Amino acid sequence: MLRRREYCPIACGVDVLGDRWTPLIIRELMVGAHGFNEIHRGIPRVSRNLLAQRLRELERRGLITHEAGKPGRCGTYELTAAGHALTPIVWAMGRWAAEWVFSDPREEDCDGLSLIWRTHQLAIATKLPETRTVVHVVLTGAGGAQGWLDIERPGITVCKDDQGLPVDLALQADTAQMHRWLIGLVPFRDLVASGHARFLGPSRLARAFPTWFDTALYAQALQRADQRRQLDAAPV
C-alpha cells in the first residue's frame, strides 16, 4: 500500500525534524559551526556518511545553504531564513527535556572530547581573559579525555593535541561532574568543594575560569525540575 502523510502541519514538521540527527545539526549551526568537520566534532556519534546525507537533505529542503570551498579548503554551511526560524523550536525542545526528562549523565553519556569542544561554543567573549591564555583540561573517569583551550578574544580554539604552547592554567576534573556543571545542574564551586575538580595555576585564573562560560541556558528549566522532585519526595 502507498503510505500517505497525514495532512497536518505537525506531521509535516516531523518529516523534517523527526530523525535523531537533524535537530542536532541545526543546533551546531545555531551555535556557530560552519564547516563539515566542525559540525561533526559537535556530533561525533553520527557517521560522516550519514552526516553528509543529512546535510544534503537539509539543503534540498531549503533549511541550509552550502558554499563550496576553494581548492584545498572546506566549504561552509549556513542556515537560511527557514533554518533560522527553527532555532526557537530547537531551544524549546532542549528546555522541555531539561525540565521533564533530563537527568544526571550516565557512563555512556560521558564524552570528554565533546565536552571540551562544547566549551568554546559556550564562551562569553567579553568575559574571556584580555591576554592570550592556554588551559590544559584533563578529564578523568568514564569518557575521560584531555585537550587544550587556546583562549584569545573573542573566542577559543580547541586542540586535541599538544601544540607546545605554554600552559597558563591546568584543570583536572571528573568528566560526569563537568558535564553536570556545563549543562547547568551544579555550580562550579560545588565541583571544587567536593574534590571533583582542581586547578594548578594562578588563583586569579582559577577563580575566573567558570565565569568564562555561559551555563545558564537550561538553568530555569532544571531548577523547576529539581523543585518538582523535592515536592514529590516530601512527606505528605
PDB file of C-alpha atoms in Angstrom:
ATOM      1  CA  MET A   1       0.000   0.000   0.000  1.00  0.00           C
ATOM      2  CA  LEU A   2       1.071   3.556  -0.657  1.00  0.00           C
ATOM      3  CA  ARG A   3       1.957   5.345   2.558  1.00  0.00           C
ATOM      4  CA  ARG A   4       0.401   8.805   2.752  1.00  0.00           C
ATOM      5  CA  ARG A   5       1.451  11.577   5.083  1.00  0.00           C
ATOM      6  CA  GLU A   6      -1.242  12.978   7.343  1.00  0.00           C
ATOM      7  CA  TYR A   7      -2.416  16.377   6.154  1.00  0.00           C
ATOM      8  CA  CYS A   8      -1.284  18.286   9.244  1.00  0.00           C
ATOM      9  CA  PRO A   9       1.447  20.910   9.835  1.00  0.00           C
ATOM     10  CA  ILE A  10       2.791  18.910  12.818  1.00  0.00           C
ATOM     11  CA  ALA A  11       3.081  15.788  10.655  1.00  0.00           C
ATOM     12  CA  CYS A  12       4.860  17.870   8.021  1.00  0.00           C
ATOM     13  CA  GLY A  13       7.245  19.237  10.658  1.00  0.00           C
ATOM     14  CA  VAL A  14       8.009  15.727  11.901  1.00  0.00           C
ATOM     15  CA  ASP A  15       9.024  14.799   8.361  1.00  0.00           C
ATOM     16  CA  VAL A  16      11.716  17.470   8.622  1.00  0.00           C
ATOM     17  CA  LEU A  17      12.814  17.198  12.274  1.00  0.00           C
ATOM     18  CA  GLY A  18      11.686  13.703  13.171  1.00  0.00           C
ATOM     19  CA  ASP A  19      15.013  11.872  12.949  1.00  0.00           C
ATOM     20  CA  ARG A  20      17.717  11.718  15.596  1.00  0.00           C
ATOM     21  CA  TRP A  21      20.356  13.848  13.899  1.00  0.00           C
ATOM     22  CA  THR A  22      18.632  16.756  12.139  1.00  0.00           C
ATOM     23  CA  PRO A  23      17.844  18.813  15.293  1.00  0.00           C
ATOM     24  CA  LEU A  24      21.443  18.300  16.428  1.00  0.00           C
ATOM     25  CA  ILE A  25      22.783  19.544  13.094  1.00  0.00           C
ATOM     26  CA  ILE A  26      20.575  22.608  13.442  1.00  0.00           C
ATOM     27  CA  ARG A  27      21.934  23.042  16.997  1.00  0.00           C
ATOM     28  CA  GLU A  28      25.525  23.029  15.778  1.00  0.00           C
ATOM     29  CA  LEU A  29      24.801  25.604  13.081  1.00  0.00           C
ATOM     30  CA  MET A  30      22.942  27.703  15.661  1.00  0.00           C
ATOM     31  CA  VAL A  31      25.981  27.877  17.945  1.00  0.00           C
ATOM     32  CA  GLY A  32      28.426  28.847  15.227  1.00  0.00           C
ATOM     33  CA  ALA A  33      29.651  25.746  13.391  1.00  0.00           C
ATOM     34  CA  HIS A  34      30.038  26.259   9.640  1.00  0.00           C
ATOM     35  CA  GLY A  35      32.388  23.593   8.278  1.00  0.00           C
ATOM     36  CA  PHE A  36      31.656  19.886   7.905  1.00  0.00           C
ATOM     37  CA  ASN A  37      34.374  18.914  10.380  1.00  0.00           C
ATOM     38  CA  GLU A  38      33.148  21.489  12.911  1.00  0.00           C
ATOM     39  CA  ILE A  39      29.625  20.083  12.714  1.00  0.00           C
ATOM     40  CA  HIS A  40      30.925  16.536  13.045  1.00  0.00           C
ATOM     41  CA  ARG A  41      33.030  17.384  16.092  1.00  0.00           C
ATOM     42  CA  GLY A  42      29.866  18.641  17.782  1.00  0.00           C
ATOM     43  CA  ILE A  43      28.003  15.411  16.896  1.00  0.00           C
ATOM     44  CA  PRO A  44      30.765  12.759  16.954  1.00  0.00           C
ATOM     45  CA  ARG A  45      28.392   9.794  17.230  1.00  0.00           C
ATOM     46  CA  VAL A  46      26.932  10.301  13.764  1.00  0.00           C
ATOM     47  CA  SER A  47      28.915   8.726  10.918  1.00  0.00           C
ATOM     48  CA  ARG A  48      30.448  11.095   8.401  1.00  0.00           C
ATOM     49  CA  ASN A  49      28.487   9.474   5.571  1.00  0.00           C
ATOM     50  CA  LEU A  50      25.183   9.900   7.389  1.00  0.00           C
ATOM     51  CA  LEU A  51      26.034  13.483   8.314  1.00  0.00           C
ATOM     52  CA  ALA A  52      26.769  14.289   4.673  1.00  0.00           C
ATOM     53  CA  GLN A  53      23.445  12.724   3.696  1.00  0.00           C
ATOM     54  CA  ARG A  54      21.516  14.759   6.286  1.00  0.00           C
ATOM     55  CA  LEU A  55      23.232  17.977   5.219  1.00  0.00           C
ATOM     56  CA  ARG A  56      22.287  17.349   1.598  1.00  0.00           C
ATOM     57  CA  GLU A  57      18.689  16.718   2.665  1.00  0.00           C
ATOM     58  CA  LEU A  58      18.553  19.943   4.706  1.00  0.00           C
ATOM     59  CA  GLU A  59      19.942  21.838   1.744  1.00  0.00           C
ATOM     60  CA  ARG A  60      17.330  20.262  -0.535  1.00  0.00           C
ATOM     61  CA  ARG A  61      14.585  21.322   1.864  1.00  0.00           C
ATOM     62  CA  GLY A  62      15.846  24.890   1.886  1.00  0.00           C
ATOM     63  CA  LEU A  63      16.949  24.981   5.530  1.00  0.00           C
ATOM     64  CA  ILE A  64      20.667  25.447   4.878  1.00  0.00           C
ATOM     65  CA  THR A  65      22.919  26.667   2.104  1.00  0.00           C
ATOM     66  CA  HIS A  66      26.260  25.137   1.153  1.00  0.00           C
ATOM     67  CA  GLU A  67      29.039  27.159  -0.410  1.00  0.00           C
ATOM     68  CA  ALA A  68      31.784  25.012  -1.887  1.00  0.00           C
ATOM     69  CA  GLY A  69      35.284  25.818  -0.721  1.00  0.00           C
ATOM     70  CA  LYS A  70      38.208  26.800  -2.870  1.00  0.00           C
ATOM     71  CA  PRO A  71      40.665  24.035  -3.820  1.00  0.00           C
ATOM     72  CA  GLY A  72      42.190  22.647  -0.646  1.00  0.00           C
ATOM     73  CA  ARG A  73      39.679  24.386   1.609  1.00  0.00           C
ATOM     74  CA  CYS A  74      36.425  23.175   3.137  1.00  0.00           C
ATOM     75  CA  GLY A  75      33.056  24.548   2.141  1.00  0.00           C
ATOM     76  CA  THR A  76      30.717  26.279   4.565  1.00  0.00           C
ATOM     77  CA  TYR A  77      27.146  25.720   5.660  1.00  0.00           C
ATOM     78  CA  GLU A  78      24.746  28.452   6.751  1.00  0.00           C
ATOM     79  CA  LEU A  79      21.164  28.468   7.976  1.00  0.00           C
ATOM     80  CA  THR A  80      18.630  30.041   5.636  1.00  0.00           C
ATOM     81  CA  ALA A  81      15.733  32.175   6.878  1.00  0.00           C
ATOM     82  CA  ALA A  82      13.684  28.971   7.212  1.00  0.00           C
ATOM     83  CA  GLY A  83      16.539  27.350   9.140  1.00  0.00           C
ATOM     84  CA  HIS A  84      16.889  30.321  11.486  1.00  0.00           C
ATOM     85  CA  ALA A  85      13.140  30.126  12.137  1.00  0.00           C
ATOM     86  CA  LEU A  86      13.740  26.652  13.582  1.00  0.00           C
ATOM     87  CA  THR A  87      16.138  27.881  16.269  1.00  0.00           C
ATOM     88  CA  PRO A  88      13.498  28.765  18.917  1.00  0.00           C
ATOM     89  CA  ILE A  89      11.901  25.364  18.308  1.00  0.00           C
ATOM     90  CA  VAL A  90      15.173  23.507  18.867  1.00  0.00           C
ATOM     91  CA  TRP A  91      15.968  25.533  22.020  1.00  0.00           C
ATOM     92  CA  ALA A  92      12.425  24.890  23.270  1.00  0.00           C
ATOM     93  CA  MET A  93      12.947  21.142  22.779  1.00  0.00           C
ATOM     94  CA  GLY A  94      16.046  21.381  24.965  1.00  0.00           C
ATOM     95  CA  ARG A  95      14.295  23.370  27.693  1.00  0.00           C
ATOM     96  CA  TRP A  96      11.357  20.957  27.720  1.00  0.00           C
ATOM     97  CA  ALA A  97      13.709  17.988  28.037  1.00  0.00           C
ATOM     98  CA  ALA A  98      15.705  19.730  30.786  1.00  0.00           C
ATOM     99  CA  GLU A  99      12.551  20.182  32.841  1.00  0.00           C
ATOM    100  CA  TRP A 100      10.754  16.890  32.226  1.00  0.00           C
ATOM    101  CA  VAL A 101      13.054  14.067  31.098  1.00  0.00           C
ATOM    102  CA  PHE A 102      16.674  15.120  31.741  1.00  0.00           C
ATOM    103  CA  SER A 103      18.842  13.610  34.485  1.00  0.00           C
ATOM    104  CA  ASP A 104      22.426  13.160  35.629  1.00  0.00           C
ATOM    105  CA  PRO A 105      24.785  11.754  32.980  1.00  0.00           C
ATOM    106  CA  ARG A 106      25.219   8.001  32.775  1.00  0.00           C
ATOM    107  CA  GLU A 107      28.580   6.460  31.943  1.00  0.00           C
ATOM    108  CA  GLU A 108      27.589   6.027  28.302  1.00  0.00           C
ATOM    109  CA  ASP A 109      26.669   9.735  28.145  1.00  0.00           C
ATOM    110  CA  CYS A 110      30.124  10.883  29.214  1.00  0.00           C
ATOM    111  CA  ASP A 111      32.313  12.085  26.355  1.00  0.00           C
ATOM    112  CA  GLY A 112      35.263  14.171  27.406  1.00  0.00           C
ATOM    113  CA  LEU A 113      36.311  15.271  23.924  1.00  0.00           C
ATOM    114  CA  SER A 114      32.812  16.503  23.096  1.00  0.00           C
ATOM    115  CA  LEU A 115      32.632  18.306  26.437  1.00  0.00           C
ATOM    116  CA  ILE A 116      35.921  20.127  25.817  1.00  0.00           C
ATOM    117  CA  TRP A 117      34.745  21.029  22.302  1.00  0.00           C
ATOM    118  CA  ARG A 118      31.447  22.342  23.682  1.00  0.00           C
ATOM    119  CA  THR A 119      33.218  24.827  25.966  1.00  0.00           C
ATOM    120  CA  HIS A 120      34.265  27.037  23.058  1.00  0.00           C
ATOM    121  CA  GLN A 121      30.628  27.279  21.919  1.00  0.00           C
ATOM    122  CA  LEU A 122      29.553  28.462  25.371  1.00  0.00           C
ATOM    123  CA  ALA A 123      32.323  31.012  25.792  1.00  0.00           C
ATOM    124  CA  ILE A 124      31.306  34.566  26.700  1.00  0.00           C
ATOM    125  CA  ALA A 125      33.606  36.760  24.603  1.00  0.00           C
ATOM    126  CA  THR A 126      33.515  39.734  26.953  1.00  0.00           C
ATOM    127  CA  LYS A 127      34.414  37.568  29.966  1.00  0.00           C
ATOM    128  CA  LEU A 128      37.448  35.855  28.409  1.00  0.00           C
ATOM    129  CA  PRO A 129      40.943  36.898  29.545  1.00  0.00           C
ATOM    130  CA  GLU A 130      42.255  40.033  27.878  1.00  0.00           C
ATOM    131  CA  THR A 131      45.577  38.346  27.107  1.00  0.00           C
ATOM    132  CA  ARG A 132      46.093  35.022  25.376  1.00  0.00           C
ATOM    133  CA  THR A 133      45.615  32.186  27.865  1.00  0.00           C
ATOM    134  CA  VAL A 134      46.108  28.434  27.408  1.00  0.00           C
ATOM    135  CA  VAL A 135      44.222  25.988  29.625  1.00  0.00           C
ATOM    136  CA  HIS A 136      45.118  22.287  29.724  1.00  0.00           C
ATOM    137  CA  VAL A 137      41.972  20.296  30.574  1.00  0.00           C
ATOM    138  CA  VAL A 138      42.325  16.713  31.818  1.00  0.00           C
ATOM    139  CA  LEU A 139      39.036  14.854  32.323  1.00  0.00           C
ATOM    140  CA  THR A 140      39.005  11.612  34.280  1.00  0.00           C
ATOM    141  CA  GLY A 141      36.570   8.764  34.870  1.00  0.00           C
ATOM    142  CA  ALA A 142      34.132   7.439  32.282  1.00  0.00           C
ATOM    143  CA  GLY A 143      34.671   9.161  28.951  1.00  0.00           C
ATOM    144  CA  GLY A 144      37.891  10.764  30.127  1.00  0.00           C
ATOM    145  CA  ALA A 145      39.984  12.795  27.691  1.00  0.00           C
ATOM    146  CA  GLN A 146      42.325  15.748  27.548  1.00  0.00           C
ATOM    147  CA  GLY A 147      42.516  18.860  25.430  1.00  0.00           C
ATOM    148  CA  TRP A 148      43.849  22.393  25.312  1.00  0.00           C
ATOM    149  CA  LEU A 149      41.828  25.612  25.229  1.00  0.00           C
ATOM    150  CA  ASP A 150      43.755  28.331  23.417  1.00  0.00           C
ATOM    151  CA  ILE A 151      41.842  31.399  24.556  1.00  0.00           C
ATOM    152  CA  GLU A 152      42.297  34.600  22.627  1.00  0.00           C
ATOM    153  CA  ARG A 153      39.469  37.110  22.462  1.00  0.00           C
ATOM    154  CA  PRO A 154      36.898  36.955  21.040  1.00  0.00           C
ATOM    155  CA  GLY A 155      36.922  33.137  21.111  1.00  0.00           C
ATOM    156  CA  ILE A 156      38.556  29.823  21.950  1.00  0.00           C
ATOM    157  CA  THR A 157      40.417  27.356  19.760  1.00  0.00           C
ATOM    158  CA  VAL A 158      40.113  23.751  20.965  1.00  0.00           C
ATOM    159  CA  CYS A 159      43.082  21.447  20.387  1.00  0.00           C
ATOM    160  CA  LYS A 160      43.061  17.680  20.918  1.00  0.00           C
ATOM    161  CA  ASP A 161      46.846  17.504  20.657  1.00  0.00           C
ATOM    162  CA  ASP A 162      49.529  19.439  22.479  1.00  0.00           C
ATOM    163  CA  GLN A 163      50.643  22.341  20.297  1.00  0.00           C
ATOM    164  CA  GLY A 164      53.617  23.051  22.536  1.00  0.00           C
ATOM    165  CA  LEU A 165      52.175  26.313  23.844  1.00  0.00           C
ATOM    166  CA  PRO A 166      52.995  27.407  27.407  1.00  0.00           C
ATOM    167  CA  VAL A 167      50.151  26.376  29.708  1.00  0.00           C
ATOM    168  CA  ASP A 168      48.801  29.125  31.964  1.00  0.00           C
ATOM    169  CA  LEU A 169      46.235  27.014  33.858  1.00  0.00           C
ATOM    170  CA  ALA A 170      45.648  23.283  34.246  1.00  0.00           C
ATOM    171  CA  LEU A 171      42.297  21.787  35.215  1.00  0.00           C
ATOM    172  CA  GLN A 172      41.733  18.186  36.261  1.00  0.00           C
ATOM    173  CA  ALA A 173      38.115  17.141  36.759  1.00  0.00           C
ATOM    174  CA  ASP A 174      35.707  14.222  36.646  1.00  0.00           C
ATOM    175  CA  THR A 175      34.019  14.012  33.244  1.00  0.00           C
ATOM    176  CA  ALA A 176      30.499  13.369  34.528  1.00  0.00           C
ATOM    177  CA  GLN A 177      30.725  16.209  37.031  1.00  0.00           C
ATOM    178  CA  MET A 178      31.986  18.604  34.353  1.00  0.00           C
ATOM    179  CA  HIS A 179      29.008  17.605  32.193  1.00  0.00           C
ATOM    180  CA  ARG A 180      26.741  18.464  35.135  1.00  0.00           C
ATOM    181  CA  TRP A 181      28.378  21.884  35.533  1.00  0.00           C
ATOM    182  CA  LEU A 182      28.402  22.803  31.854  1.00  0.00           C
ATOM    183  CA  ILE A 183      24.721  21.944  31.403  1.00  0.00           C
ATOM    184  CA  GLY A 184      23.793  23.976  34.495  1.00  0.00           C
ATOM    185  CA  LEU A 185      22.976  21.271  37.027  1.00  0.00           C
ATOM    186  CA  VAL A 186      25.579  22.372  39.601  1.00  0.00           C
ATOM    187  CA  PRO A 187      27.755  25.456  40.177  1.00  0.00           C
ATOM    188  CA  PHE A 188      31.485  25.023  39.630  1.00  0.00           C
ATOM    189  CA  ARG A 189      32.243  25.804  43.262  1.00  0.00           C
ATOM    190  CA  ASP A 190      30.474  22.547  44.202  1.00  0.00           C
ATOM    191  CA  LEU A 191      32.857  20.574  41.975  1.00  0.00           C
ATOM    192  CA  VAL A 192      35.853  22.171  43.695  1.00  0.00           C
ATOM    193  CA  ALA A 193      34.386  21.737  47.191  1.00  0.00           C
ATOM    194  CA  SER A 194      33.684  18.035  46.585  1.00  0.00           C
ATOM    195  CA  GLY A 195      37.112  17.375  45.093  1.00  0.00           C
ATOM    196  CA  HIS A 196      35.734  16.632  41.632  1.00  0.00           C
ATOM    197  CA  ALA A 197      37.742  19.489  40.105  1.00  0.00           C
ATOM    198  CA  ARG A 198      41.067  21.083  40.941  1.00  0.00           C
ATOM    199  CA  PHE A 199      43.293  23.683  39.336  1.00  0.00           C
ATOM    200  CA  LEU A 200      47.018  24.069  39.011  1.00  0.00           C
ATOM    201  CA  GLY A 201      47.997  27.630  38.246  1.00  0.00           C
ATOM    202  CA  PRO A 202      47.355  31.209  39.317  1.00  0.00           C
ATOM    203  CA  SER A 203      44.395  31.583  41.661  1.00  0.00           C
ATOM    204  CA  ARG A 204      43.103  34.592  39.693  1.00  0.00           C
ATOM    205  CA  LEU A 205      42.687  32.400  36.596  1.00  0.00           C
ATOM    206  CA  ALA A 206      41.206  29.537  38.618  1.00  0.00           C
ATOM    207  CA  ARG A 207      38.597  31.867  40.145  1.00  0.00           C
ATOM    208  CA  ALA A 208      37.781  33.408  36.780  1.00  0.00           C
ATOM    209  CA  PHE A 209      37.565  30.173  34.748  1.00  0.00           C
ATOM    210  CA  PRO A 210      33.888  29.318  35.498  1.00  0.00           C
ATOM    211  CA  THR A 211      32.816  32.872  34.585  1.00  0.00           C
ATOM    212  CA  TRP A 212      34.130  32.495  31.034  1.00  0.00           C
ATOM    213  CA  PHE A 213      31.273  30.175  30.043  1.00  0.00           C
ATOM    214  CA  ASP A 214      27.509  30.535  29.812  1.00  0.00           C
ATOM    215  CA  THR A 215      25.978  27.605  31.701  1.00  0.00           C
ATOM    216  CA  ALA A 216      22.584  29.253  32.262  1.00  0.00           C
ATOM    217  CA  LEU A 217      20.773  28.219  29.083  1.00  0.00           C
ATOM    218  CA  TYR A 218      18.748  25.474  30.778  1.00  0.00           C
ATOM    219  CA  ALA A 219      19.111  26.704  34.350  1.00  0.00           C
ATOM    220  CA  GLN A 220      15.485  27.731  34.934  1.00  0.00           C
ATOM    221  CA  ALA A 221      14.093  24.512  33.452  1.00  0.00           C
ATOM    222  CA  LEU A 222      16.493  22.431  35.553  1.00  0.00           C
ATOM    223  CA  GLN A 223      15.546  24.386  38.684  1.00  0.00           C
ATOM    224  CA  ARG A 224      11.839  23.751  38.058  1.00  0.00           C
ATOM    225  CA  ALA A 225      12.566  20.055  37.635  1.00  0.00           C
ATOM    226  CA  ASP A 226      14.541  19.983  40.889  1.00  0.00           C
ATOM    227  CA  GLN A 227      11.778  21.810  42.777  1.00  0.00           C
ATOM    228  CA  ARG A 228       9.204  19.347  41.487  1.00  0.00           C
ATOM    229  CA  ARG A 229      11.328  16.377  42.557  1.00  0.00           C
ATOM    230  CA  GLN A 230      11.682  17.864  46.039  1.00  0.00           C
ATOM    231  CA  LEU A 231       7.921  18.337  46.311  1.00  0.00           C
ATOM    232  CA  ASP A 232       7.288  14.783  45.136  1.00  0.00           C
ATOM    233  CA  ALA A 233       9.769  13.449  47.698  1.00  0.00           C
ATOM    234  CA  ALA A 234       8.396  15.490  50.597  1.00  0.00           C
ATOM    235  CA  PRO A 235       6.377  13.511  53.165  1.00  0.00           C
ATOM    236  CA  VAL A 236       2.627  14.013  52.964  1.00  0.00           C
TER     237      VAL A 236
END
